GROMACS .gro file of C-alpha atoms in nm:
model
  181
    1UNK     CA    1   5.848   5.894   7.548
    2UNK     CA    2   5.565   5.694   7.752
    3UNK     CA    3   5.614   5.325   7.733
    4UNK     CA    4   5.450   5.035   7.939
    5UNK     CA    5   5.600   4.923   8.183
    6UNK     CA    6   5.867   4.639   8.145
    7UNK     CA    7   5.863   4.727   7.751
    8UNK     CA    8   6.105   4.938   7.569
    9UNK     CA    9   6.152   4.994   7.206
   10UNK     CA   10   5.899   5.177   6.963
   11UNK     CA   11   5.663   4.917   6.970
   12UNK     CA   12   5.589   5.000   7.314
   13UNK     CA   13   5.438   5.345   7.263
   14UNK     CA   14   5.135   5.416   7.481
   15UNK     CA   15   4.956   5.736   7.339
   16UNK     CA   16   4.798   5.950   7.624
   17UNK     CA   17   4.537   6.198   7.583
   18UNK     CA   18   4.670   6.560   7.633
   19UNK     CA   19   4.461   6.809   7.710
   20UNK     CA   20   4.635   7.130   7.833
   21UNK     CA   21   4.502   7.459   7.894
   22UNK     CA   22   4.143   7.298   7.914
   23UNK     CA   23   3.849   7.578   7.926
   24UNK     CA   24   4.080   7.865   7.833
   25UNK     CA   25   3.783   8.061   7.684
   26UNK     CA   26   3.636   8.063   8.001
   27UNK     CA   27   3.961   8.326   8.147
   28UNK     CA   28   3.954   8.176   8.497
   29UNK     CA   29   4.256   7.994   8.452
   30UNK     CA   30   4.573   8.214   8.436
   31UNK     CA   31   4.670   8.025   8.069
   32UNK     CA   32   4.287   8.221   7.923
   33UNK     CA   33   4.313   8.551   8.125
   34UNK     CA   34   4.461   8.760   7.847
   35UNK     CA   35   4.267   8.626   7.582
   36UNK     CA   36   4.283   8.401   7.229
   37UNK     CA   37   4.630   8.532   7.088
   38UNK     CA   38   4.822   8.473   7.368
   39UNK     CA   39   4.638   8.109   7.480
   40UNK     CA   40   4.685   8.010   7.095
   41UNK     CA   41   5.048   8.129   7.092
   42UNK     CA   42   5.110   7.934   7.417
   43UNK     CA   43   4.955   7.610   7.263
   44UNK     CA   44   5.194   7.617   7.001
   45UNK     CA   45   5.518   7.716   7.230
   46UNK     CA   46   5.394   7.381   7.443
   47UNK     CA   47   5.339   7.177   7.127
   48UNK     CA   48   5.630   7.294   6.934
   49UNK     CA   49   5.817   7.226   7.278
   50UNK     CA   50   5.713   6.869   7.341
   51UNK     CA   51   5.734   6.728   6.965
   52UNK     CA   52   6.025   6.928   6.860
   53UNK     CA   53   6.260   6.932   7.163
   54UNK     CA   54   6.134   6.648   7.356
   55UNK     CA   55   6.061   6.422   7.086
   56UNK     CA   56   5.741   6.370   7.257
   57UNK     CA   57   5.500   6.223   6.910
   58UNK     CA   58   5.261   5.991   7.105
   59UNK     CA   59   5.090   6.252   7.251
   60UNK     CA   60   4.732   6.274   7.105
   61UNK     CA   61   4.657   6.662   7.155
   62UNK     CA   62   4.341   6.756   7.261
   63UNK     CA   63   4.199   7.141   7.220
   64UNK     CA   64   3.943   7.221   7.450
   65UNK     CA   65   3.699   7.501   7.316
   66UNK     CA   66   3.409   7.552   7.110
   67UNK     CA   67   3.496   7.947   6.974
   68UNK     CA   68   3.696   7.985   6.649
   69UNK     CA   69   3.865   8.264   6.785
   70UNK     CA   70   4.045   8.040   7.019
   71UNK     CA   71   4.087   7.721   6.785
   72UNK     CA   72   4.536   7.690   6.737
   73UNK     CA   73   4.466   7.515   6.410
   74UNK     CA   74   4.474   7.162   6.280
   75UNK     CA   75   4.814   7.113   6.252
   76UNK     CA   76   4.870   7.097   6.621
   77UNK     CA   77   4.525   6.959   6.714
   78UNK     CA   78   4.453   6.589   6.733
   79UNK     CA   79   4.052   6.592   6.903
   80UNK     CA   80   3.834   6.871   6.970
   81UNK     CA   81   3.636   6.905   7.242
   82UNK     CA   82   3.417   7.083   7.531
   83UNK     CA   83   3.341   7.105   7.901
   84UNK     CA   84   2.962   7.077   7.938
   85UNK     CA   85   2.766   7.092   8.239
   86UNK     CA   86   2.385   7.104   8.223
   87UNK     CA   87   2.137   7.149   8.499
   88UNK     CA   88   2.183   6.900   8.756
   89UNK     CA   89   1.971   6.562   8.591
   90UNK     CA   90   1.916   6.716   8.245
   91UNK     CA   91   2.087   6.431   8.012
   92UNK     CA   92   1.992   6.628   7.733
   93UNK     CA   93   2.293   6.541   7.383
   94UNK     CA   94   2.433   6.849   7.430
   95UNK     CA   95   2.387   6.888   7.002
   96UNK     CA   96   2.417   7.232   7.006
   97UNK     CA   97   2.797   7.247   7.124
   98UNK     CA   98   2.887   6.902   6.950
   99UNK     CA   99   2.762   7.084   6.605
  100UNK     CA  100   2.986   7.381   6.677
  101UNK     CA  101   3.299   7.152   6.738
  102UNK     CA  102   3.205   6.962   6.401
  103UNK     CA  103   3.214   7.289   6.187
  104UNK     CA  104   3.506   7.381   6.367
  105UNK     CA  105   3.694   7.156   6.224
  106UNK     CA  106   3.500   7.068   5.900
  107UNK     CA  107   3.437   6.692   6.053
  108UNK     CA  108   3.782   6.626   6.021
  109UNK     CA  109   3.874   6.567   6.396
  110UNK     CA  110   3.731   6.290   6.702
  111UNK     CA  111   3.506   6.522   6.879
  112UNK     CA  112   3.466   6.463   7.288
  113UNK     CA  113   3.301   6.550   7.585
  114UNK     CA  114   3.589   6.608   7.801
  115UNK     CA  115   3.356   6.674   8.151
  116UNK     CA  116   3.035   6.660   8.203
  117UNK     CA  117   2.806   6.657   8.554
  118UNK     CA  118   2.528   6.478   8.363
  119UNK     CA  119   2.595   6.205   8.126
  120UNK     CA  120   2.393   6.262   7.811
  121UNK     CA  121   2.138   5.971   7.681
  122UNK     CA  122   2.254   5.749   7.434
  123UNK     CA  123   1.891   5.721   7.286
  124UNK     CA  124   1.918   6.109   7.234
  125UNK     CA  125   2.229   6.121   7.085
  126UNK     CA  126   2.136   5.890   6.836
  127UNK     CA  127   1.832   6.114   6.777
  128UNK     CA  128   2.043   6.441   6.735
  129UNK     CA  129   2.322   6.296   6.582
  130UNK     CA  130   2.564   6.412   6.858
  131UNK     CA  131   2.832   6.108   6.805
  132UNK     CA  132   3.060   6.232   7.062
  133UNK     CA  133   3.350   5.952   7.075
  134UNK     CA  134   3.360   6.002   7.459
  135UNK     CA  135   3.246   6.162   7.731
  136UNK     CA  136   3.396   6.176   8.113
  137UNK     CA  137   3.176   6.262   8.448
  138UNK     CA  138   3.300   6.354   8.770
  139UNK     CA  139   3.310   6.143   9.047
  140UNK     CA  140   3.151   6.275   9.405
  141UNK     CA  141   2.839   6.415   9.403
  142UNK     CA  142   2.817   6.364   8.993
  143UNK     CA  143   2.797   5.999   9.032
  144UNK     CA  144   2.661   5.987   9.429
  145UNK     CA  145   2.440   6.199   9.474
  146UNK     CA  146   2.125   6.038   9.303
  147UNK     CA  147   2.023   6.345   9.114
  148UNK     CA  148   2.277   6.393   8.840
  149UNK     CA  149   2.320   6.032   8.743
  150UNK     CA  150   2.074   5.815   8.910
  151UNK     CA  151   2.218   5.427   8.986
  152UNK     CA  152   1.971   5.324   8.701
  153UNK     CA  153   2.003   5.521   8.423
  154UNK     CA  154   2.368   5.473   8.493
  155UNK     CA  155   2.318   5.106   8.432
  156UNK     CA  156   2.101   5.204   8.106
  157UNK     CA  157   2.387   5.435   8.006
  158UNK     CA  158   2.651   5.178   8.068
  159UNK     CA  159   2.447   4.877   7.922
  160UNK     CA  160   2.351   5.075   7.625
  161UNK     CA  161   2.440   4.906   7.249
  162UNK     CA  162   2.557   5.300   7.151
  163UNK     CA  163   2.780   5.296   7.446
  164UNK     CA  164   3.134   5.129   7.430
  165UNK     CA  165   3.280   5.012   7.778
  166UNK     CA  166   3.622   4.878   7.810
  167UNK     CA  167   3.526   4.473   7.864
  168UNK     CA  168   3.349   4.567   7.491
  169UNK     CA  169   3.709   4.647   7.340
  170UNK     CA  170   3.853   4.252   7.309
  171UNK     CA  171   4.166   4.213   7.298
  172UNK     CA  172   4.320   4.610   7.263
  173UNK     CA  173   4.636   4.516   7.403
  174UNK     CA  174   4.796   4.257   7.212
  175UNK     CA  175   4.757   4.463   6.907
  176UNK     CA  176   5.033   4.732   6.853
  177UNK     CA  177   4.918   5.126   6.793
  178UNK     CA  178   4.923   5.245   6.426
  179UNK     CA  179   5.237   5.411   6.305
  180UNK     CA  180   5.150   5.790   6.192
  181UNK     CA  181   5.363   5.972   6.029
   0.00000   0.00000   0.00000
């Protein structure tokens, strides 16, 4: 079990965001090549694995595809979520893909934008309705380079009243994580 450091105890659970076998639709990882059967059947070895034997229940489990055929089911899915990565500036809400991951699931799940080269507008995803509850850039040229995120709409993005930032939060730690289940 993850705990923070210098605590012990159950109050001291930290609960990490787990997101194996990322983009397996896509086959160019080893854990897609052979398809949805065997990448579903793998998710639940690792999950069964990690809660079961392990003991492992703070892990918040996060699927990573946007096909049905792939999806391992609700049981042993915390978040759904995709990889998107528009043309180089386009901050377009990505609606399209954040729509598929909502009927995926039946709006029952935190939906996220796990990568993205271009950070999407908050004014447009207001507009479209695409609430995703986070999304992550690369660093290096995604954040450098001028073009994909330029230093000012950064700022906008970052300053933005749809956009939470971490000094936004208050005072997260002092407060103990819900007990599930």
């Amino acid at each position: 079990m993850t705990r923070r450091a210098g605590q012990g105890g159950e109050d001291a659970v930290v609960r990490p965001l787990w997101r194996p076998l990322h983009e397996a639709e896509g086959g160019w990882f080893w854990w897609g090549a052979k398809g949805p059967g065997p990448a579903k059947e793998l998710w639940r070895l690792m999950y069964e694995r990690m809660t079961g034997h392990h003991g492992l229940h703070n892990l918040v489990w996060v699927w990573n595809s946007v096909d049905p055929a792939w999806y391992p089911g609700d049981d042993v899915v915390d978040v759904i979520s995709a990889d998107t990565y528009p043309p180089v500036g386009d901050h377009g809400p990505a609606s399209g893909t954040y729509d598929k991951l909502v009927d995926l699931v039946g709006d029952k799940k935190l939906v996220a934008m796990t990568e993205t080269g271009s950070i999407p507008d908050p004014d447009l995803l207001q507009t479209y309705e695409a609430d995703w509850s986070w999304f992550t850039t690369w660093s290096g040229e995604f954040i450098d380079d001028g073009e994909h995120n330029p230093l000012p709409f950064l700022r906008r993005v970052y300053e933005h009243e749809y956009v939470l930032t971490l000094d936004e939060l208050g005072d997260w730690r002092s407060h103990p994580p819900a007990r599930t289940g």
